[in-house]
Amino acid sequence: MEGKTPSFSRTEQVQILMPEHINGYQRLFGGKLMEWIDVTAAVAARRHAGRNVTTAAVDNLCFKAAAYVDSTMVLVGQVTYVGRTSMEVRVDSYVEALSGEREMVNRAYLVMVALDENQRPTPVPPLIPETYEERQEYEAGRRRAALRRQRQNENF
């Protein structure tokens, strides 16, 4: 199986916040952002795997800034680490000003699993990090994967 670079999976989703995206505190509803993060991660993972995927885990969903009606939200995702059948995808979410300046709202890591035609996990191509940042992210992803396995073994 031929490997792919992180940039091959890179995807960007852009939304303008409408009143239906807002909670009772007049800010972006966290559940809506979680939905967009999941979709962005799925697109990145599908690009890498060339298959349908399912979400297996979401790490570290912390909100660093608020977003309001008429804000432009930009979500950027790409595969950062792969195992045999799973992929870690980082999704960064920003509020983008009309000037183009971005303020980070959230960074999330999701684990997506590639599925075959019978909805069973199937192998994915290896990841080929090209830049220093991609190699650093890959190594951090390896450590996060080990922590997830450890936590899973402790919880079950």
Tab-separated table of N, CA and C in Angstrom:
chain	number	residue	atom	x	y	z
A	1	MET	N	0.848	-1.171	0.000
A	1	MET	CA	0.000	0.000	0.000
A	1	MET	C	0.897	1.240	0.000
A	2	GLU	N	0.651	2.129	-0.923
A	2	GLU	CA	1.465	3.331	-1.058
A	2	GLU	C	1.076	4.375	-0.013
A	3	GLY	N	2.082	4.989	0.606
A	3	GLY	CA	1.840	5.992	1.633
A	3	GLY	C	1.357	7.311	1.060
A	4	LYS	N	0.822	8.146	1.945
A	4	LYS	CA	0.333	9.470	1.567
A	4	LYS	C	0.848	10.491	2.574
A	5	THR	N	0.990	11.714	2.122
A	5	THR	CA	1.463	12.793	2.979
A	5	THR	C	0.297	13.404	3.766
A	6	PRO	N	0.593	14.077	4.877
A	6	PRO	CA	-0.479	14.774	5.600
A	6	PRO	C	-1.202	15.801	4.721
A	7	SER	N	-0.473	16.475	3.856
A	7	SER	CA	-1.112	17.502	3.019
A	7	SER	C	-2.138	16.904	2.057
A	8	PHE	N	-1.990	15.630	1.711
A	8	PHE	CA	-2.964	14.976	0.830
A	8	PHE	C	-4.349	14.951	1.472
A	9	SER	N	-4.387	14.828	2.807
A	9	SER	CA	-5.668	14.724	3.511
A	9	SER	C	-6.214	16.072	3.960
A	10	ARG	N	-5.432	17.111	3.841
A	10	ARG	CA	-5.829	18.425	4.370
A	10	ARG	C	-7.177	18.854	3.804
A	11	THR	N	-8.026	19.325	4.705
A	11	THR	CA	-9.343	19.805	4.285
A	11	THR	C	-9.701	21.026	5.106
A	12	GLU	N	-10.514	21.880	4.523
A	12	GLU	CA	-10.944	23.097	5.200
A	12	GLU	C	-12.445	23.251	5.013
A	13	GLN	N	-13.129	23.546	6.110
A	13	GLN	CA	-14.567	23.794	6.075
A	13	GLN	C	-14.791	25.212	6.590
A	14	VAL	N	-15.655	25.954	5.926
A	14	VAL	CA	-15.931	27.330	6.321
A	14	VAL	C	-17.431	27.491	6.532
A	15	GLN	N	-17.784	28.131	7.647
A	15	GLN	CA	-19.186	28.385	7.983
A	15	GLN	C	-19.339	29.837	8.413
A	16	ILE	N	-20.456	30.452	8.053
A	16	ILE	CA	-20.841	31.733	8.640
A	16	ILE	C	-21.884	31.416	9.695
A	17	LEU	N	-21.656	31.875	10.917
A	17	LEU	CA	-22.563	31.539	12.011
A	17	LEU	C	-23.894	32.256	11.852
A	18	MET	N	-24.940	31.465	11.906
A	18	MET	CA	-26.313	31.944	11.785
A	18	MET	C	-27.008	31.804	13.142
A	19	PRO	N	-28.154	32.445	13.315
A	19	PRO	CA	-28.858	32.356	14.606
A	19	PRO	C	-29.123	30.923	15.064
A	20	GLU	N	-29.337	29.982	14.145
A	20	GLU	CA	-29.606	28.595	14.546
A	20	GLU	C	-28.372	27.876	15.104
A	21	HIS	N	-27.186	28.479	14.981
A	21	HIS	CA	-25.949	27.892	15.504
A	21	HIS	C	-25.619	28.396	16.906
A	22	ILE	N	-26.458	29.271	17.444
A	22	ILE	CA	-26.135	30.001	18.671
A	22	ILE	C	-26.906	29.435	19.866
A	23	ASN	N	-26.248	29.418	21.039
A	23	ASN	CA	-26.886	28.926	22.262
A	23	ASN	C	-27.549	30.076	23.036
A	24	GLY	N	-28.056	29.785	24.220
A	24	GLY	CA	-28.743	30.773	25.041
A	24	GLY	C	-27.860	31.897	25.550
A	25	TYR	N	-26.549	31.740	25.461
A	25	TYR	CA	-25.613	32.779	25.883
A	25	TYR	C	-25.127	33.612	24.706
A	26	GLN	N	-25.793	33.441	23.558
A	26	GLN	CA	-25.491	34.193	22.332
A	26	GLN	C	-24.114	33.868	21.756
A	27	ARG	N	-23.646	32.650	22.024
A	27	ARG	CA	-22.370	32.162	21.487
A	27	ARG	C	-22.628	30.905	20.676
A	28	LEU	N	-21.625	30.516	19.906
A	28	LEU	CA	-21.721	29.280	19.131
A	28	LEU	C	-22.025	28.110	20.052
A	29	PHE	N	-23.029	27.327	19.706
A	29	PHE	CA	-23.391	26.127	20.439
A	29	PHE	C	-22.273	25.108	20.273
A	30	GLY	N	-21.729	24.629	21.399
A	30	GLY	CA	-20.600	23.700	21.354
A	30	GLY	C	-20.892	22.433	20.583
A	31	GLY	N	-22.124	21.943	20.673
A	31	GLY	CA	-22.498	20.730	19.947
A	31	GLY	C	-22.438	20.912	18.444
A	32	LYS	N	-22.753	22.105	17.965
A	32	LYS	CA	-22.670	22.388	16.518
A	32	LYS	C	-21.211	22.370	16.082
A	33	LEU	N	-20.337	22.985	16.885
A	33	LEU	CA	-18.916	22.948	16.538
A	33	LEU	C	-18.408	21.512	16.549
A	34	MET	N	-18.843	20.719	17.523
A	34	MET	CA	-18.423	19.313	17.568
A	34	MET	C	-18.860	18.578	16.301
A	35	GLU	N	-20.060	18.858	15.819
A	35	GLU	CA	-20.532	18.234	14.575
A	35	GLU	C	-19.625	18.614	13.406
A	36	TRP	N	-19.303	19.898	13.301
A	36	TRP	CA	-18.449	20.352	12.195
A	36	TRP	C	-17.050	19.751	12.292
A	37	ILE	N	-16.528	19.641	13.519
A	37	ILE	CA	-15.212	19.029	13.725
A	37	ILE	C	-15.238	17.576	13.259
A	38	ASP	N	-16.277	16.844	13.609
A	38	ASP	CA	-16.399	15.439	13.224
A	38	ASP	C	-16.460	15.284	11.711
A	39	VAL	N	-17.203	16.139	11.046
A	39	VAL	CA	-17.309	16.074	9.580
A	39	VAL	C	-15.960	16.411	8.941
A	40	THR	N	-15.294	17.438	9.451
A	40	THR	CA	-13.987	17.815	8.900
A	40	THR	C	-12.989	16.671	9.062
A	41	ALA	N	-12.982	16.047	10.231
A	41	ALA	CA	-12.081	14.903	10.469
A	41	ALA	C	-12.420	13.741	9.546
A	42	ALA	N	-13.700	13.491	9.343
A	42	ALA	CA	-14.115	12.383	8.469
A	42	ALA	C	-13.653	12.618	7.041
A	43	VAL	N	-13.776	13.840	6.552
A	43	VAL	CA	-13.329	14.135	5.178
A	43	VAL	C	-11.827	13.907	5.051
A	44	ALA	N	-11.053	14.405	6.024
A	44	ALA	CA	-9.600	14.203	5.979
A	44	ALA	C	-9.251	12.717	6.007
A	45	ALA	N	-9.899	11.973	6.892
A	45	ALA	CA	-9.619	10.536	7.010
A	45	ALA	C	-10.033	9.784	5.752
A	46	ARG	N	-11.174	10.129	5.171
A	46	ARG	CA	-11.615	9.478	3.926
A	46	ARG	C	-10.626	9.739	2.796
A	47	ARG	N	-10.098	10.950	2.746
A	47	ARG	CA	-9.098	11.269	1.718
A	47	ARG	C	-7.864	10.403	1.885
A	48	HIS	N	-7.421	10.245	3.134
A	48	HIS	CA	-6.221	9.446	3.367
A	48	HIS	C	-6.474	7.968	3.085
A	49	ALA	N	-7.570	7.443	3.610
A	49	ALA	CA	-7.836	6.002	3.525
A	49	ALA	C	-8.406	5.583	2.173
A	50	GLY	N	-9.083	6.503	1.500
A	50	GLY	CA	-9.779	6.125	0.272
A	50	GLY	C	-10.950	5.210	0.571
A	51	ARG	N	-11.505	5.331	1.769
A	51	ARG	CA	-12.602	4.473	2.225
A	51	ARG	C	-13.513	5.268	3.145
A	52	ASN	N	-14.676	4.689	3.428
A	52	ASN	CA	-15.536	5.254	4.454
A	52	ASN	C	-14.864	5.073	5.808
A	53	VAL	N	-15.236	5.929	6.746
A	53	VAL	CA	-14.629	5.893	8.078
A	53	VAL	C	-15.708	6.067	9.139
A	54	THR	N	-15.338	5.743	10.363
A	54	THR	CA	-16.203	6.006	11.509
A	54	THR	C	-15.363	6.615	12.622
A	55	THR	N	-15.991	7.412	13.455
A	55	THR	CA	-15.296	8.055	14.572
A	55	THR	C	-15.173	7.067	15.724
A	56	ALA	N	-13.948	6.881	16.218
A	56	ALA	CA	-13.703	5.972	17.332
A	56	ALA	C	-13.454	6.723	18.639
A	57	ALA	N	-12.875	7.930	18.555
A	57	ALA	CA	-12.559	8.677	19.775
A	57	ALA	C	-12.370	10.148	19.439
A	58	VAL	N	-12.617	10.973	20.438
A	58	VAL	CA	-12.347	12.410	20.350
A	58	VAL	C	-11.552	12.779	21.593
A	59	ASP	N	-10.405	13.418	21.398
A	59	ASP	CA	-9.566	13.866	22.506
A	59	ASP	C	-9.650	15.375	22.656
A	60	ASN	N	-9.516	15.837	23.872
A	60	ASN	CA	-9.199	17.223	24.176
A	60	ASN	C	-10.042	18.251	23.424
A	61	LEU	N	-11.294	18.327	23.776
A	61	LEU	CA	-12.199	19.290	23.156
A	61	LEU	C	-12.386	20.451	24.128
A	62	CYS	N	-11.457	21.424	24.083
A	62	CYS	CA	-11.492	22.590	24.975
A	62	CYS	C	-11.752	23.830	24.139
A	63	PHE	N	-12.622	24.705	24.647
A	63	PHE	CA	-12.969	25.920	23.922
A	63	PHE	C	-12.143	27.074	24.467
A	64	LYS	N	-11.370	27.717	23.590
A	64	LYS	CA	-10.449	28.772	23.988
A	64	LYS	C	-11.013	30.169	23.736
A	65	ALA	N	-11.993	30.276	22.871
A	65	ALA	CA	-12.572	31.576	22.527
A	65	ALA	C	-14.015	31.361	22.094
A	66	ALA	N	-14.787	32.427	22.174
A	66	ALA	CA	-16.194	32.368	21.777
A	66	ALA	C	-16.345	32.822	20.328
A	67	ALA	N	-17.460	32.422	19.732
A	67	ALA	CA	-17.822	32.870	18.385
A	67	ALA	C	-19.282	33.284	18.428
A	68	TYR	N	-19.625	34.298	17.658
A	68	TYR	CA	-20.954	34.898	17.712
A	68	TYR	C	-21.600	34.915	16.333
A	69	VAL	N	-22.887	35.251	16.296
A	69	VAL	CA	-23.615	35.354	15.027
A	69	VAL	C	-22.832	36.241	14.060
A	70	ASP	N	-22.792	35.828	12.825
A	70	ASP	CA	-22.136	36.507	11.712
A	70	ASP	C	-20.619	36.333	11.713
A	71	SER	N	-20.091	35.540	12.669
A	71	SER	CA	-18.664	35.218	12.631
A	71	SER	C	-18.412	34.211	11.516
A	72	THR	N	-17.226	34.251	10.954
A	72	THR	CA	-16.798	33.234	10.004
A	72	THR	C	-15.979	32.209	10.764
A	73	MET	N	-16.411	30.961	10.707
A	73	MET	CA	-15.690	29.857	11.345
A	73	MET	C	-14.922	29.104	10.268
A	74	VAL	N	-13.661	28.813	10.546
A	74	VAL	CA	-12.826	28.033	9.635
A	74	VAL	C	-12.309	26.831	10.413
A	75	LEU	N	-12.538	25.639	9.870
A	75	LEU	CA	-12.044	24.407	10.469
A	75	LEU	C	-11.045	23.784	9.497
A	76	VAL	N	-9.862	23.464	9.998
A	76	VAL	CA	-8.798	22.906	9.170
A	76	VAL	C	-8.409	21.556	9.761
A	77	GLY	N	-8.480	20.511	8.951
A	77	GLY	CA	-8.155	19.177	9.427
A	77	GLY	C	-7.157	18.479	8.538
A	78	GLN	N	-6.340	17.617	9.146
A	78	GLN	CA	-5.465	16.730	8.374
A	78	GLN	C	-5.016	15.574	9.247
A	79	VAL	N	-4.709	14.476	8.593
A	79	VAL	CA	-4.234	13.283	9.284
A	79	VAL	C	-2.849	13.579	9.849
A	80	THR	N	-2.649	13.200	11.122
A	80	THR	CA	-1.374	13.450	11.793
A	80	THR	C	-0.623	12.165	12.134
A	81	TYR	N	-1.346	11.053	12.244
A	81	TYR	CA	-0.733	9.780	12.620
A	81	TYR	C	-1.642	8.657	12.144
A	82	VAL	N	-1.060	7.536	11.743
A	82	VAL	CA	-1.869	6.377	11.373
A	82	VAL	C	-1.343	5.133	12.067
A	83	GLY	N	-2.277	4.250	12.380
A	83	GLY	CA	-1.961	2.922	12.873
A	83	GLY	C	-2.233	1.942	11.743
A	84	ARG	N	-2.724	0.773	12.077
A	84	ARG	CA	-3.025	-0.221	11.041
A	84	ARG	C	-4.341	0.091	10.337
A	85	THR	N	-5.388	0.344	11.119
A	85	THR	CA	-6.712	0.618	10.537
A	85	THR	C	-7.248	1.986	10.963
A	86	SER	N	-6.534	2.653	11.862
A	86	SER	CA	-7.030	3.925	12.387
A	86	SER	C	-6.121	5.078	12.006
A	87	MET	N	-6.706	6.255	12.060
A	87	MET	CA	-5.991	7.490	11.743
A	87	MET	C	-6.310	8.521	12.810
A	88	GLU	N	-5.310	9.252	13.257
A	88	GLU	CA	-5.553	10.401	14.114
A	88	GLU	C	-5.639	11.618	13.202
A	89	VAL	N	-6.666	12.430	13.429
A	89	VAL	CA	-6.866	13.641	12.641
A	89	VAL	C	-6.902	14.824	13.596
A	90	ARG	N	-6.101	15.840	13.308
A	90	ARG	CA	-6.153	17.089	14.071
A	90	ARG	C	-7.069	18.054	13.341
A	91	VAL	N	-7.998	18.651	14.087
A	91	VAL	CA	-8.873	19.670	13.520
A	91	VAL	C	-8.713	20.937	14.354
A	92	ASP	N	-8.251	21.997	13.711
A	92	ASP	CA	-8.138	23.306	14.341
A	92	ASP	C	-9.311	24.154	13.891
A	93	SER	N	-9.977	24.807	14.844
A	93	SER	CA	-11.134	25.647	14.553
A	93	SER	C	-10.792	27.090	14.902
A	94	TYR	N	-11.123	27.995	13.996
A	94	TYR	CA	-10.805	29.406	14.168
A	94	TYR	C	-12.031	30.269	13.906
A	95	VAL	N	-12.035	31.442	14.529
A	95	VAL	CA	-12.920	32.528	14.117
A	95	VAL	C	-12.054	33.404	13.219
A	96	GLU	N	-12.549	33.683	12.025
A	96	GLU	CA	-11.789	34.486	11.073
A	96	GLU	C	-12.429	35.860	10.940
A	97	ALA	N	-11.637	36.900	11.200
A	97	ALA	CA	-12.109	38.273	11.043
A	97	ALA	C	-12.188	38.613	9.556
A	98	LEU	N	-12.909	39.657	9.227
A	98	LEU	CA	-13.010	40.080	7.834
A	98	LEU	C	-11.646	40.449	7.260
A	99	SER	N	-10.700	40.812	8.118
A	99	SER	CA	-9.331	41.121	7.688
A	99	SER	C	-8.554	39.862	7.318
A	100	GLY	N	-9.097	38.691	7.691
A	100	GLY	CA	-8.404	37.428	7.449
A	100	GLY	C	-7.663	36.912	8.663
A	101	GLU	N	-7.532	37.742	9.691
A	101	GLU	CA	-6.861	37.311	10.918
A	101	GLU	C	-7.699	36.236	11.612
A	102	ARG	N	-7.027	35.211	12.128
A	102	ARG	CA	-7.719	34.084	12.763
A	102	ARG	C	-7.387	33.993	14.241
A	103	GLU	N	-8.426	33.686	15.045
A	103	GLU	CA	-8.259	33.411	16.466
A	103	GLU	C	-8.696	31.972	16.705
A	104	MET	N	-7.812	31.182	17.323
A	104	MET	CA	-8.150	29.779	17.545
A	104	MET	C	-9.264	29.645	18.577
A	105	VAL	N	-10.249	28.828	18.240
A	105	VAL	CA	-11.355	28.514	19.128
A	105	VAL	C	-11.126	27.152	19.772
A	106	ASN	N	-10.590	26.218	18.998
A	106	ASN	CA	-10.477	24.855	19.490
A	106	ASN	C	-9.447	24.089	18.677
A	107	ARG	N	-8.785	23.133	19.341
A	107	ARG	CA	-7.968	22.123	18.647
A	107	ARG	C	-8.436	20.781	19.186
A	108	ALA	N	-8.803	19.898	18.289
A	108	ALA	CA	-9.287	18.581	18.683
A	108	ALA	C	-8.529	17.511	17.909
A	109	TYR	N	-8.331	16.385	18.557
A	109	TYR	CA	-7.764	15.208	17.915
A	109	TYR	C	-8.833	14.127	17.927
A	110	LEU	N	-9.085	13.552	16.759
A	110	LEU	CA	-10.078	12.500	16.622
A	110	LEU	C	-9.409	11.258	16.069
A	111	VAL	N	-9.895	10.108	16.471
A	111	VAL	CA	-9.436	8.839	15.916
A	111	VAL	C	-10.543	8.332	15.005
A	112	MET	N	-10.187	8.138	13.750
A	112	MET	CA	-11.117	7.644	12.753
A	112	MET	C	-10.637	6.271	12.290
A	113	VAL	N	-11.574	5.355	12.082
A	113	VAL	CA	-11.242	3.993	11.656
A	113	VAL	C	-11.781	3.785	10.253
A	114	ALA	N	-10.924	3.272	9.366
A	114	ALA	CA	-11.335	2.962	7.995
A	114	ALA	C	-12.171	1.695	7.981
A	115	LEU	N	-13.208	1.681	7.137
A	115	LEU	CA	-14.120	0.538	7.063
A	115	LEU	C	-14.121	-0.072	5.678
A	116	ASP	N	-14.182	-1.402	5.626
A	116	ASP	CA	-14.306	-2.085	4.336
A	116	ASP	C	-15.782	-2.157	3.944
A	117	GLU	N	-16.071	-2.873	2.875
A	117	GLU	CA	-17.450	-2.962	2.363
A	117	GLU	C	-18.400	-3.681	3.319
A	118	ASN	N	-17.855	-4.404	4.305
A	118	ASN	CA	-18.680	-5.082	5.321
A	118	ASN	C	-18.712	-4.319	6.645
A	119	GLN	N	-18.284	-3.064	6.602
A	119	GLN	CA	-18.253	-2.202	7.791
A	119	GLN	C	-17.290	-2.697	8.868
A	120	ARG	N	-16.240	-3.373	8.444
A	120	ARG	CA	-15.219	-3.864	9.364
A	120	ARG	C	-13.938	-3.030	9.175
A	121	PRO	N	-13.165	-2.860	10.250
A	121	PRO	CA	-11.901	-2.116	10.118
A	121	PRO	C	-11.007	-2.726	9.057
A	122	THR	N	-10.357	-1.850	8.298
A	122	THR	CA	-9.500	-2.288	7.202
A	122	THR	C	-8.228	-1.439	7.197
A	123	PRO	N	-7.116	-2.008	6.740
A	123	PRO	CA	-5.843	-1.269	6.758
A	123	PRO	C	-5.889	0.032	5.950
A	124	VAL	N	-5.082	0.979	6.428
A	124	VAL	CA	-4.965	2.279	5.759
A	124	VAL	C	-3.526	2.474	5.289
A	125	PRO	N	-3.331	3.359	4.310
A	125	PRO	CA	-1.966	3.633	3.836
A	125	PRO	C	-1.117	4.258	4.941
A	126	PRO	N	0.184	4.020	4.905
A	126	PRO	CA	1.056	4.684	5.878
A	126	PRO	C	1.069	6.197	5.641
A	127	LEU	N	1.445	6.933	6.675
A	127	LEU	CA	1.548	8.385	6.580
A	127	LEU	C	3.018	8.746	6.380
A	128	ILE	N	3.279	9.647	5.458
A	128	ILE	CA	4.645	10.075	5.155
A	128	ILE	C	4.789	11.552	5.510
A	129	PRO	N	5.198	11.857	6.745
A	129	PRO	CA	5.386	13.263	7.115
A	129	PRO	C	6.537	13.871	6.311
A	130	GLU	N	6.347	15.077	5.817
A	130	GLU	CA	7.366	15.722	4.980
A	130	GLU	C	8.111	16.838	5.698
A	131	THR	N	7.415	17.614	6.503
A	131	THR	CA	8.033	18.767	7.146
A	131	THR	C	8.413	18.432	8.584
A	132	TYR	N	9.218	19.308	9.171
A	132	TYR	CA	9.596	19.148	10.575
A	132	TYR	C	8.351	19.120	11.446
A	133	GLU	N	7.413	20.056	11.224
A	133	GLU	CA	6.174	20.106	12.015
A	133	GLU	C	5.370	18.821	11.868
A	134	GLU	N	5.279	18.284	10.653
A	134	GLU	CA	4.536	17.034	10.425
A	134	GLU	C	5.199	15.867	11.145
A	135	ARG	N	6.529	15.840	11.160
A	135	ARG	CA	7.233	14.762	11.881
A	135	ARG	C	7.022	14.896	13.387
A	136	GLN	N	7.053	16.116	13.893
A	136	GLN	CA	6.793	16.345	15.320
A	136	GLN	C	5.374	15.910	15.677
A	137	GLU	N	4.416	16.271	14.834
A	137	GLU	CA	3.016	15.905	15.074
A	137	GLU	C	2.844	14.389	15.009
A	138	TYR	N	3.551	13.744	14.081
A	138	TYR	CA	3.485	12.288	13.957
A	138	TYR	C	3.976	11.620	15.236
A	139	GLU	N	5.110	12.079	15.757
A	139	GLU	CA	5.659	11.497	16.991
A	139	GLU	C	4.732	11.755	18.171
A	140	ALA	N	4.159	12.938	18.243
A	140	ALA	CA	3.187	13.241	19.309
A	140	ALA	C	1.954	12.348	19.149
A	141	GLY	N	1.543	12.103	17.909
A	141	GLY	CA	0.411	11.211	17.646
A	141	GLY	C	0.694	9.791	18.093
A	142	ARG	N	1.927	9.355	17.904
A	142	ARG	CA	2.321	8.015	18.360
A	142	ARG	C	2.173	7.924	19.880
A	143	ARG	N	2.607	8.968	20.588
A	143	ARG	CA	2.491	8.980	22.056
A	143	ARG	C	1.021	9.031	22.484
A	144	ARG	N	0.212	9.845	21.785
A	144	ARG	CA	-1.211	9.906	22.128
A	144	ARG	C	-1.883	8.557	21.897
A	145	ALA	N	-1.515	7.871	20.825
A	145	ALA	CA	-2.103	6.551	20.543
A	145	ALA	C	-1.759	5.568	21.664
A	146	ALA	N	-0.535	5.610	22.149
A	146	ALA	CA	-0.135	4.724	23.251
A	146	ALA	C	-0.931	5.055	24.518
A	147	LEU	N	-1.124	6.339	24.785
A	147	LEU	CA	-1.929	6.736	25.947
A	147	LEU	C	-3.374	6.281	25.811
A	148	ARG	N	-3.929	6.391	24.615
A	148	ARG	CA	-5.315	5.937	24.398
A	148	ARG	C	-5.431	4.447	24.657
A	149	ARG	N	-4.464	3.663	24.165
A	149	ARG	CA	-4.488	2.213	24.398
A	149	ARG	C	-4.400	1.914	25.887
A	150	GLN	N	-3.528	2.633	26.582
A	150	GLN	CA	-3.378	2.430	28.030
A	150	GLN	C	-4.679	2.758	28.750
A	151	ARG	N	-5.298	3.880	28.423
A	151	ARG	CA	-6.565	4.276	29.060
A	151	ARG	C	-7.661	3.288	28.745
A	152	GLN	N	-7.708	2.806	27.507
A	152	GLN	CA	-8.733	1.847	27.116
A	152	GLN	C	-8.587	0.560	27.928
A	153	ASN	N	-7.356	0.111	28.114
A	153	ASN	CA	-7.116	-1.109	28.897
A	153	ASN	C	-7.480	-0.916	30.363
A	154	GLU	N	-7.289	0.311	30.879
A	154	GLU	CA	-7.631	0.584	32.273
A	154	GLU	C	-9.135	0.657	32.478
A	155	ASN	N	-9.863	1.127	31.459
A	155	ASN	CA	-11.302	1.342	31.590
A	155	ASN	C	-12.142	0.107	31.283
A	156	PHE	N	-11.544	-0.910	30.681
A	156	PHE	CA	-12.359	-2.072	30.299
A	156	PHE	C	-11.834	-3.323	30.923
